CSV table of C-alpha atoms and ligand atoms in Angstrom, one decimal:
chain,number,residue,atom,x,y,z
I,1,MET,CA,-23.1,-12.2,17.2
I,2,ALA,CA,-19.7,-12.6,15.0
I,3,SER,CA,-16.5,-12.8,17.5
I,4,SER,CA,-13.8,-10.2,16.2
I,5,GLN,CA,-11.5,-13.5,18.4
I,6,PRO,CA,-10.0,-15.9,15.2
I,7,THR,CA,-11.2,-19.5,15.7
I,8,ASN,CA,-8.1,-21.6,16.6
I,9,GLN,CA,-8.6,-22.8,12.6
I,10,GLN,CA,-8.1,-19.3,11.8
I,11,GLN,CA,-5.5,-18.6,14.2
I,12,GLN,CA,-3.3,-20.6,12.4
I,13,GLN,CA,-3.9,-19.7,8.5
I,14,GLN,CA,-1.2,-17.3,7.6
I,15,TYR,CA,-2.9,-15.1,6.2
I,16,ILE,CA,-0.2,-12.3,5.2
I,17,LEU,CA,3.4,-13.7,4.1
I,18,VAL,CA,6.8,-11.6,3.9
I,19,GLU,CA,9.5,-12.6,1.9
I,20,LYS,CA,12.6,-10.5,2.7
I,21,ARG,CA,15.2,-10.6,-0.2
I,22,ASP,CA,18.7,-10.5,-0.2
I,23,ASP,CA,18.8,-6.8,-2.2
I,24,GLY,CA,16.8,-5.3,0.6
I,25,ILE,CA,13.8,-5.7,-0.8
I,26,ALA,CA,10.1,-7.1,0.7
I,27,ILE,CA,7.4,-8.7,-0.3
I,28,VAL,CA,4.1,-8.7,1.2
I,29,ARG,CA,1.4,-11.4,-0.2
I,30,ILE,CA,-2.1,-11.1,1.0
I,31,ASN,CA,-2.6,-14.8,1.4
I,32,ARG,CA,-5.8,-15.5,0.9
I,33,GLN,CA,-6.7,-16.4,-2.9
I,34,GLU,CA,-9.7,-18.4,-2.4
I,35,LYS,CA,-11.3,-15.3,-0.8
I,36,LEU,CA,-9.6,-13.2,-3.8
I,37,ASN,CA,-7.5,-12.0,-1.0
I,38,ALA,CA,-10.3,-10.2,0.8
I,39,MET,CA,-9.6,-8.3,3.7
I,40,ASN,CA,-11.0,-9.8,7.0
I,41,LEU,CA,-9.9,-8.7,10.7
I,42,ASP,CA,-7.5,-11.3,10.8
I,43,VAL,CA,-5.8,-10.1,7.7
I,44,ILE,CA,-5.7,-6.7,8.3
I,45,ALA,CA,-4.3,-7.5,11.8
I,46,GLN,CA,-1.2,-9.5,10.1
I,47,LEU,CA,-1.1,-6.6,7.6
I,48,SER,CA,-0.8,-4.5,10.5
I,49,SER,CA,2.2,-6.2,12.6
I,50,ALA,CA,4.0,-6.9,8.9
I,51,MET,CA,4.2,-3.4,8.7
I,52,ASP,CA,5.5,-3.3,12.3
I,53,ASN,CA,8.5,-5.5,11.7
I,54,LEU,CA,9.3,-4.1,8.6
I,55,ALA,CA,9.8,-0.6,9.7
I,56,SER,CA,12.3,-1.5,12.1
I,57,ASP,CA,14.4,-3.9,10.0
I,58,GLU,CA,17.2,-1.9,8.5
I,59,GLN,CA,18.1,-4.7,6.0
I,60,VAL,CA,14.9,-3.4,4.5
I,61,LYS,CA,15.0,-0.5,2.1
I,62,ALA,CA,11.4,-1.0,0.1
I,63,VAL,CA,8.4,-3.2,0.4
I,64,ILE,CA,5.9,-4.4,-2.3
I,65,VAL,CA,2.7,-5.4,-1.5
I,66,THR,CA,0.9,-8.0,-3.6
I,67,GLY,CA,-1.6,-10.6,-3.7
I,68,THR,CA,-1.7,-14.2,-3.8
I,69,GLY,CA,-2.7,-15.6,-7.2
I,70,GLU,CA,-3.3,-14.5,-10.6
I,71,LYS,CA,-6.8,-12.9,-10.3
I,72,ALA,CA,-7.0,-10.5,-7.2
I,73,PHE,CA,-5.0,-7.8,-5.5
I,74,SER,CA,-7.6,-7.9,-3.0
I,75,ALA,CA,-11.0,-7.9,-3.3
I,76,GLY,CA,-11.7,-5.7,-0.6
I,77,ALA,CA,-12.9,-5.8,3.1
I,78,ASP,CA,-15.0,-9.0,3.7
I,79,ILE,CA,-18.4,-9.1,2.8
I,80,GLU,CA,-19.7,-12.1,4.7
I,81,TYR,CA,-17.7,-10.9,7.4
I,82,MET,CA,-19.2,-7.2,7.9
I,83,SER,CA,-22.4,-9.0,6.6
I,84,LYS,CA,-22.2,-10.8,10.5
I,85,ILE,CA,-20.6,-8.1,12.4
I,86,SER,CA,-22.3,-5.9,15.4
I,87,PRO,CA,-21.5,-2.0,15.1
I,88,LEU,CA,-19.2,-2.3,18.3
I,89,GLU,CA,-17.8,-5.3,16.1
I,90,ALA,CA,-17.5,-2.4,13.0
I,91,GLU,CA,-15.8,0.2,14.6
I,92,GLU,CA,-12.9,-2.4,16.0
I,93,TYR,CA,-13.1,-3.5,12.2
I,94,ALA,CA,-12.7,0.3,10.9
I,95,ARG,CA,-10.0,1.0,13.2
I,96,ARG,CA,-7.8,-1.4,12.6
I,97,GLY,CA,-8.3,-0.9,9.0
I,98,HIS,CA,-7.3,2.6,9.3
I,99,ALA,CA,-3.9,1.9,11.4
I,100,ALA,CA,-3.2,-0.5,9.2
I,101,MET,CA,-3.7,1.8,5.8
I,102,SER,CA,-2.3,4.4,7.9
I,103,LYS,CA,0.9,2.1,8.9
I,104,ILE,CA,2.1,2.0,5.0
I,105,GLU,CA,1.3,5.2,4.2
I,106,ASN,CA,3.4,6.6,7.0
I,107,LEU,CA,6.1,3.0,6.8
I,108,ASN,CA,9.6,4.7,6.9
I,109,LYS,CA,10.4,3.3,3.3
I,110,PRO,CA,8.6,3.1,0.4
I,111,VAL,CA,5.7,0.8,-0.8
I,112,ILE,CA,5.0,-0.3,-4.0
I,113,ALA,CA,1.5,-1.9,-4.4
I,114,ALA,CA,1.9,-4.6,-7.3
I,115,VAL,CA,-1.8,-4.8,-8.5
I,116,ASN,CA,-2.4,-8.0,-9.6
I,117,GLY,CA,-5.9,-7.9,-10.2
I,118,TYR,CA,-9.0,-7.0,-8.8
I,119,ALA,CA,-8.3,-4.4,-6.4
I,120,LEU,CA,-11.6,-3.5,-5.2
I,121,GLY,CA,-13.5,-1.3,-2.1
I,122,GLY,CA,-10.4,-1.9,0.7
I,123,GLY,CA,-8.2,-3.4,-2.0
I,124,CYS,CA,-8.3,-0.7,-3.3
I,125,GLU,CA,-8.0,1.3,-0.7
I,126,LEU,CA,-5.3,-0.8,0.2
I,127,ALA,CA,-3.5,0.1,-3.0
I,128,LEU,CA,-4.3,3.9,-2.4
I,129,ALA,CA,-1.9,4.0,1.1
I,130,CYS,CA,1.1,2.9,-0.9
I,131,ASP,CA,3.3,4.7,-2.5
I,132,ILE,CA,3.5,3.8,-6.0
I,133,ARG,CA,0.9,1.5,-7.9
I,134,ILE,CA,2.3,-0.5,-10.8
I,135,ALA,CA,-0.8,-2.7,-12.2
I,136,SER,CA,-0.8,-5.9,-14.4
I,137,LYS,CA,-3.3,-6.0,-17.8
I,138,ASN,CA,-5.8,-7.8,-16.1
I,139,ALA,CA,-6.4,-5.0,-12.9
I,140,VAL,CA,-9.7,-3.8,-12.2
I,141,LEU,CA,-9.9,-0.8,-9.8
I,142,ALA,CA,-13.1,-0.2,-8.7
I,143,GLN,CA,-14.7,1.9,-5.1
I,144,PRO,CA,-17.8,0.3,-5.1
I,145,GLU,CA,-19.0,0.5,-1.6
I,146,VAL,CA,-21.7,2.9,-2.3
I,147,GLY,CA,-23.8,0.1,-3.7
I,148,LEU,CA,-23.2,-2.3,-0.3
I,149,GLY,CA,-24.5,0.6,1.4
I,150,ILE,CA,-21.7,1.9,3.2
I,151,CYS,CA,-19.3,5.1,1.8
I,152,PRO,CA,-15.3,3.6,1.7
I,153,GLY,CA,-14.2,3.6,5.0
I,154,TRP,CA,-10.4,2.7,5.1
I,155,GLY,CA,-9.3,6.4,3.5
I,156,GLY,CA,-10.3,5.7,0.0
I,157,THR,CA,-12.6,9.3,0.3
I,158,GLN,CA,-9.9,11.1,1.1
I,159,ARG,CA,-6.6,9.4,-0.8
I,160,LEU,CA,-8.4,8.7,-3.9
I,161,ALA,CA,-9.4,12.5,-4.4
I,162,ARG,CA,-5.7,13.3,-3.6
I,163,ILE,CA,-4.6,10.9,-6.3
I,164,VAL,CA,-7.0,11.3,-9.1
I,165,GLY,CA,-8.4,14.8,-8.2
I,166,VAL,CA,-12.0,15.6,-6.7
I,167,ALA,CA,-14.1,15.1,-9.4
I,168,ARG,CA,-12.6,11.7,-10.9
I,169,ALA,CA,-12.8,10.5,-7.1
I,170,LYS,CA,-16.4,11.7,-6.9
I,171,GLU,CA,-17.1,10.2,-10.2
I,172,LEU,CA,-15.8,6.7,-9.4
I,173,ILE,CA,-17.3,6.4,-5.7
I,174,PHE,CA,-21.0,8.1,-6.5
I,175,THR,CA,-21.2,5.2,-9.8
I,176,GLY,CA,-18.6,2.6,-8.0
I,177,ARG,CA,-17.1,2.1,-11.8
I,178,ARG,CA,-14.7,-0.4,-13.0
I,179,VAL,CA,-12.0,0.8,-14.0
I,180,ASN,CA,-9.4,-1.0,-16.1
I,181,ALA,CA,-5.6,-1.1,-16.3
I,182,GLU,CA,-5.3,1.4,-19.2
I,183,GLU,CA,-7.7,4.0,-17.7
I,184,ALA,CA,-6.1,3.9,-14.6
I,185,LEU,CA,-3.3,4.9,-16.3
I,186,SER,CA,-4.7,7.4,-18.1
I,187,ILE,CA,-6.0,9.3,-14.6
I,188,GLY,CA,-2.9,8.9,-13.1
I,189,LEU,CA,-4.5,6.1,-10.5
I,190,VAL,CA,-2.0,4.1,-11.2
I,191,ASN,CA,2.0,4.7,-12.2
I,192,LYS,CA,2.8,1.8,-14.2
I,193,VAL,CA,0.6,-0.9,-16.5
I,194,VAL,CA,2.8,-4.4,-17.3
I,195,GLU,CA,2.0,-7.7,-18.7
I,196,LEU,CA,1.2,-9.6,-15.7
I,197,PRO,CA,3.8,-12.3,-15.9
I,198,GLN,CA,6.1,-9.8,-15.5
I,199,LEU,CA,4.6,-7.4,-12.6
I,200,LEU,CA,6.8,-8.6,-9.9
I,201,ASP,CA,9.8,-8.7,-11.9
I,202,GLU,CA,8.8,-5.1,-12.9
I,203,SER,CA,7.8,-4.3,-9.3
I,204,ILE,CA,11.1,-5.8,-7.7
I,205,ALA,CA,13.3,-3.8,-10.1
I,206,MET,CA,11.6,-0.1,-9.2
I,207,ALA,CA,12.1,-0.9,-5.8
I,208,LYS,CA,15.3,-1.5,-6.4
I,209,GLU,CA,16.3,1.5,-8.3
I,210,ILE,CA,14.7,3.5,-5.2
I,211,ALA,CA,16.8,0.9,-2.9
I,212,LYS,CA,20.1,2.1,-4.4
I,213,ASN,CA,19.4,5.4,-3.5
I,214,SER,CA,20.1,7.0,0.1
I,215,THR,CA,17.7,5.6,2.8
I,216,LEU,CA,17.6,8.2,5.0
I,217,ALA,CA,16.9,10.8,1.9
I,218,VAL,CA,14.4,8.9,0.3
I,219,ARG,CA,12.9,8.0,3.9
I,220,VAL,CA,12.9,11.9,4.4
I,221,SER,CA,11.7,12.9,0.9
I,222,LYS,CA,8.9,10.5,1.6
I,223,MET,CA,7.8,12.1,4.9
I,224,LEU,CA,7.8,15.7,3.4
I,225,ILE,CA,5.7,14.8,0.5
I,226,ASN,CA,2.9,13.0,2.7
I,227,ARG,CA,3.0,15.7,4.9
I,228,GLY,CA,3.5,18.7,2.2
I,229,VAL,CA,0.2,17.6,0.4
I,230,GLU,CA,-1.8,18.1,3.4
I,231,SER,CA,-0.2,21.1,4.2
I,232,ASP,CA,0.2,24.9,2.8
I,233,ILE,CA,2.5,25.5,0.4
I,234,ASN,CA,5.2,27.9,2.7
I,235,THR,CA,4.5,24.8,5.9
I,236,GLY,CA,5.7,22.8,3.3
I,237,LEU,CA,8.8,24.6,2.2
I,238,ALA,CA,9.6,24.7,5.8
I,239,LEU,CA,9.5,21.0,6.1
I,240,GLU,CA,11.5,20.8,3.4
I,241,LEU,CA,14.3,23.0,4.8
I,242,TRP,CA,14.6,21.1,7.6
I,243,GLY,CA,14.6,17.8,5.7
I,244,TRP,CA,17.2,19.0,3.9
I,245,SER,CA,19.2,20.1,6.0
I,246,LEU,CA,18.5,16.7,8.0
I,247,CYS,CA,20.3,14.5,5.4
I,248,PHE,CA,23.7,17.0,6.3
I,249,THR,CA,23.9,14.7,9.2
I,250,HIS,CA,24.4,11.8,7.5
I,251,PRO,CA,27.9,10.3,6.4
I,252,ASP,CA,26.3,8.9,3.6
I,253,ARG,CA,25.6,12.2,1.5
I,254,VAL,CA,29.5,12.9,2.0
I,255,GLU,CA,30.4,9.7,0.1
I,256,ARG,CA,28.2,9.8,-2.5
I,257,MET,CA,29.4,13.3,-3.4
I,258,ASN,CA,32.6,12.5,-3.4
I,259,ARG,CA,31.7,9.4,-5.6
I,260,PHE,CA,30.3,11.7,-8.0
I,261,LEU,CA,33.2,14.6,-7.9
I,262,GLN,CA,35.6,11.3,-8.5
I,263,LYS,CA,33.4,10.5,-11.0
I,264,ARG,CA,33.9,6.8,-9.2
S,301,LIG,N1,-15.0,-10.5,0.4
S,301,LIG,C1,-15.8,-11.7,1.2
S,301,LIG,N2,-15.9,-12.7,-0.5
S,301,LIG,C2,-15.2,-12.1,-1.5
S,301,LIG,C3,-15.2,-11.2,-1.9
S,301,LIG,C4,-15.0,-10.1,-0.4
S,301,LIG,N3,-15.0,-8.6,-0.9
S,301,LIG,N4,-15.2,-11.2,-2.5
S,301,LIG,C5,-14.7,-12.0,-3.6
S,301,LIG,N5,-14.8,-13.3,-2.2
S,301,LIG,C6,-15.2,-14.7,-2.3
S,301,LIG,C7,-16.3,-14.8,-3.1
S,301,LIG,O1,-17.5,-14.9,-2.4
S,301,LIG,C8,-16.1,-16.3,-3.3
S,301,LIG,O2,-16.0,-17.2,-2.8
S,301,LIG,P1,-16.5,-19.1,-2.5
S,301,LIG,O3,-18.2,-18.2,-2.5
S,301,LIG,O4,-15.9,-19.2,-3.6
S,301,LIG,O5,-16.8,-19.3,-1.3
S,301,LIG,C9,-14.7,-16.2,-3.7
S,301,LIG,O6,-14.2,-15.2,-3.1
S,301,LIG,C10,-14.7,-16.1,-5.8
S,301,LIG,O7,-15.2,-15.1,-5.8
S,301,LIG,P2,-16.3,-15.1,-6.8
S,301,LIG,O8,-16.7,-16.7,-7.7
S,301,LIG,O9,-17.4,-14.1,-6.8
S,301,LIG,O10,-15.5,-14.8,-8.1
S,301,LIG,P3,-15.7,-14.4,-9.4
S,301,LIG,O11,-14.8,-14.3,-10.2
S,301,LIG,O12,-17.1,-14.6,-10.3
S,301,LIG,O13,-16.0,-12.5,-9.0
S,301,LIG,C11,-15.0,-10.1,-8.8
S,301,LIG,C12,-14.8,-11.4,-8.7
S,301,LIG,C13,-14.3,-9.8,-7.4
S,301,LIG,C14,-15.8,-9.9,-9.2
S,301,LIG,C15,-16.3,-10.5,-6.9
S,301,LIG,O14,-15.7,-11.6,-6.4
S,301,LIG,C16,-16.7,-9.2,-6.0
S,301,LIG,O15,-17.4,-8.5,-7.2
S,301,LIG,N6,-16.7,-9.7,-5.3
S,301,LIG,C17,-17.0,-8.3,-4.4
S,301,LIG,C18,-16.0,-7.2,-4.5
S,301,LIG,C19,-16.6,-6.1,-4.0
S,301,LIG,O16,-17.6,-5.6,-3.9
S,301,LIG,N7,-15.4,-5.4,-3.1
S,301,LIG,C20,-16.0,-4.1,-2.1
S,301,LIG,C21,-16.4,-4.9,-0.9
S,301,LIG,S1,-17.0,-4.0,-0.1
S,301,LIG,C22,-14.2,-0.3,6.3
S,301,LIG,C23,-13.7,0.3,5.7
S,301,LIG,C24,-13.4,-0.5,4.5
S,301,LIG,C25,-14.3,-1.3,4.3
S,301,LIG,C26,-15.0,-2.0,5.1
S,301,LIG,C27,-15.1,-1.4,6.0
S,301,LIG,N8,-14.2,0.3,7.7
S,301,LIG,C28,-14.3,1.3,8.3
S,301,LIG,C29,-15.6,-0.8,8.5
S,301,LIG,C30,-14.7,-1.6,2.8
S,301,LIG,C31,-15.4,-2.2,1.6
S,301,LIG,C32,-15.1,-2.9,1.5
S,301,LIG,O17,-14.0,-3.5,0.5
């Protein structure tokens, strides 16, 4: 039976690298290049802790998630690991995976996925949990799980349909078909496509554009959009009313409005 406890050797492995920059942007890299950044339990656990750390760091205004190397964002859940685990271990894997994806989706700051190559299965689901996806031209996205005898399990059946629509999500999940960057852009699966060497710079540029705005207003907007798409329009509008009013509690709002009025 495969153990969910990491071995000593695995414990030393840093699967998630976090770079906190002076400009308030944090870059989170999945660091398992030799396995195309496939996510085993340790990757997921470290990703989860990284998100907890970033959530409580007020210096960080926006987060970029990407994969190390030029080939893969993440080739998904670790198939070798999954082939060996018991049903109880599978439950733990699922639980932690869900928690990590939800932490990203609900992080109190925006998260951009810089999709640098394959984003398959759980890798695609990781990108879907981010707020915005920027892909390099070599990106390939897919939910191929049904071919492995499982359905998408880290939110793919839910988030993909919300992002590209029910019919497209059904086609992509039922067929497992791979989508290149150009098609991903055309169906709204990614926001933007850039050349691979520019991917990180373009992602940082967008993160900076966001970071120069009011932290509270961006944070409230993210929460309102996330909660709003799950609600009926009147509930969403009621939330917006409260969120909007909340922004008036912050001195930053007065300063920003005065700056405009004084043409500074
Ligand atoms: N898992 C483990 N190892 C992987 C991997 C993966 N998903 N993808 C690639 N690798 C490993 C390969 O085994 C190989 O390792 P070595 O043999 O060198 O030791 C190394 O990465 C390089 O891969 P390749 O030699 O295959 O490289 P190629 O360029 O030839 O092919 C590829 C690249 C991305 C087309 C190919 O590696 C591939 O098809 N990989 C599998 C992609 C895939 O099917 N991903 C979806 C996995 S299913 C769950 C929730 C969600 C999920 C699971 C559970 N719960 C609720 C519990 C999600 C499921 C998935 O993500």
